[in-house]
Short mmCIF file of C-alpha atoms in Angstrom, two decimals:
data_model
loop_
_atom_site.label_atom_id
_atom_site.label_comp_id
_atom_site.label_asym_id
_atom_site.label_seq_id
_atom_site.Cartn_x
_atom_site.Cartn_y
_atom_site.Cartn_z
CA PRO N 99 107.30 103.32 111.58
CA ASP N 100 104.14 102.27 113.44
CA ALA N 101 104.86 103.31 117.04
CA THR N 102 107.13 106.16 115.96
CA ALA N 103 104.47 107.58 113.64
CA ALA N 104 101.78 107.20 116.30
CA GLU N 105 103.94 108.94 118.88
CA TYR N 106 104.61 111.79 116.45
CA VAL N 107 100.88 112.30 115.91
CA ILE N 108 100.29 112.35 119.68
CA GLN N 109 103.13 114.83 120.25
CA VAL N 110 101.68 117.21 117.65
CA ALA N 111 98.25 116.94 119.30
CA LYS N 112 99.75 117.61 122.74
CA LYS N 113 101.64 120.65 121.42
CA THR N 114 98.38 121.93 119.91
CA GLN N 115 96.64 121.41 123.28
CA GLU N 116 99.38 123.40 125.00
CA THR N 117 99.06 126.19 122.44
CA TYR N 118 95.26 126.31 122.75
CA PRO N 119 94.53 125.17 126.32
CA ASN N 120 90.87 126.23 126.27
CA GLN N 121 90.04 124.37 123.08
CA LEU N 122 89.08 120.75 122.48
CA VAL N 123 91.71 119.12 120.30
CA LEU N 124 90.75 116.03 118.28
CA LEU N 125 92.79 114.04 115.79
CA GLY N 126 90.92 114.15 112.51
CA GLU N 127 91.41 111.88 109.53
CA THR N 128 94.38 109.95 110.76
CA GLY N 129 95.22 106.44 109.68
CA TRP N 130 97.56 104.26 107.65
CA PRO N 131 97.14 102.83 104.15
CA ARG N 132 97.44 99.08 103.79
CA HIS N 133 98.40 99.05 100.10
CA ASP N 134 99.95 101.26 97.41
CA ASP N 135 99.51 100.81 93.65
CA THR N 136 102.56 102.97 92.90
CA PRO N 137 105.31 100.92 91.21
CA LYS N 138 107.84 99.95 93.88
CA ASP N 139 110.76 101.40 91.92
CA ASN N 140 109.08 104.84 92.03
CA VAL N 141 110.52 107.21 94.64
CA ASP N 142 106.96 108.04 95.78
CA ALA N 143 106.05 104.41 96.50
CA CYS N 144 104.97 103.70 100.07
CA ARG N 145 107.38 101.14 101.50
CA TRP N 146 105.34 100.77 104.69
CA CYS N 147 101.86 100.38 103.22
CA SER N 148 100.66 96.98 104.36
CA PRO N 149 97.92 95.42 106.49
CA LYS N 150 100.53 94.68 109.15
CA TYR N 151 101.66 98.31 109.48
CA GLN N 152 98.10 99.62 109.24
CA LYS N 153 97.14 97.50 112.25
CA LEU N 154 100.29 98.33 114.20
CA PHE N 155 99.84 102.08 113.65
CA ILE N 156 96.15 102.10 114.50
CA ASP N 157 96.68 99.98 117.62
CA ALA N 158 99.59 102.16 118.78
CA LEU N 159 97.73 105.40 118.08
CA THR N 160 94.50 104.21 119.70
CA ASN N 161 96.37 103.15 122.85
CA ARG N 162 98.39 106.37 123.08
CA ALA N 163 95.36 108.57 122.38
CA ALA N 164 93.36 106.81 125.10
CA ALA N 165 96.25 107.08 127.57
CA THR N 166 96.56 110.83 126.96
CA GLY N 167 92.86 111.62 126.69
CA ILE N 168 93.02 112.70 123.05
CA GLY N 169 89.97 111.98 120.90
CA MET N 170 90.34 110.90 117.29
CA PHE N 171 88.65 109.97 114.04
CA LEU N 172 90.23 107.27 111.90
CA PHE N 173 90.61 107.72 108.18
CA GLU N 174 88.84 105.88 106.66
CA ALA N 175 86.15 103.40 107.68
CA PHE N 176 85.96 101.86 104.19
CA ASP N 177 88.19 101.84 101.14
CA GLU N 178 87.49 104.58 98.63
CA THR N 179 87.98 102.60 95.43
CA TRP N 180 86.83 105.52 93.30
CA LYS N 181 90.12 107.25 94.18
CA SER N 182 92.11 104.70 92.18
CA ASN N 183 91.44 106.80 89.07
CA LEU N 184 92.73 110.03 90.61
CA ALA N 185 96.46 110.34 89.92
CA GLU N 186 96.82 113.36 92.20
CA GLU N 187 95.66 111.27 95.17
CA GLY N 188 98.57 108.83 94.88
CA GLY N 189 98.66 105.05 94.72
CA ALA N 190 97.69 104.51 98.36
CA ALA N 191 94.58 106.72 98.27
CA PRO N 192 91.97 103.95 97.88
CA TYR N 193 93.39 101.70 100.61
CA TRP N 194 92.86 103.36 103.99
CA GLY N 195 89.71 101.46 105.03
CA VAL N 196 89.76 99.68 108.39
CA PHE N 197 86.63 97.65 107.52
CA THR N 198 85.84 95.48 104.52
CA ALA N 199 82.82 96.29 102.34
CA ASP N 200 80.66 93.96 104.47
CA ARG N 201 81.71 95.88 107.63
CA THR N 202 84.09 93.22 108.91
CA PRO N 203 87.08 94.70 110.75
CA ARG N 204 90.32 94.15 108.89
CA PRO N 205 92.85 92.03 110.75
#
């Protein structure tokens, strides 16, 4: 899902650029969760939420965005642990951070 998902995001951005050629198009709040607290037997559980896929997606997206000249903002710099109590956010909501609490990049 990593390269395929990244390519999909780029294609949507390119289509938006074609639709609005005189506007700056940036990818906002894009990323990949590295964990999901949803029970694995639940249909809504994220099968691809892992540190491995988070890194693969971010690397693929960063490379494709740079190659196509598309700017982006990653979601999220740090985990949002307060979201673990919000059922409507889903089990992956707290785990999008690409840095640890001490600002160390995640592998």
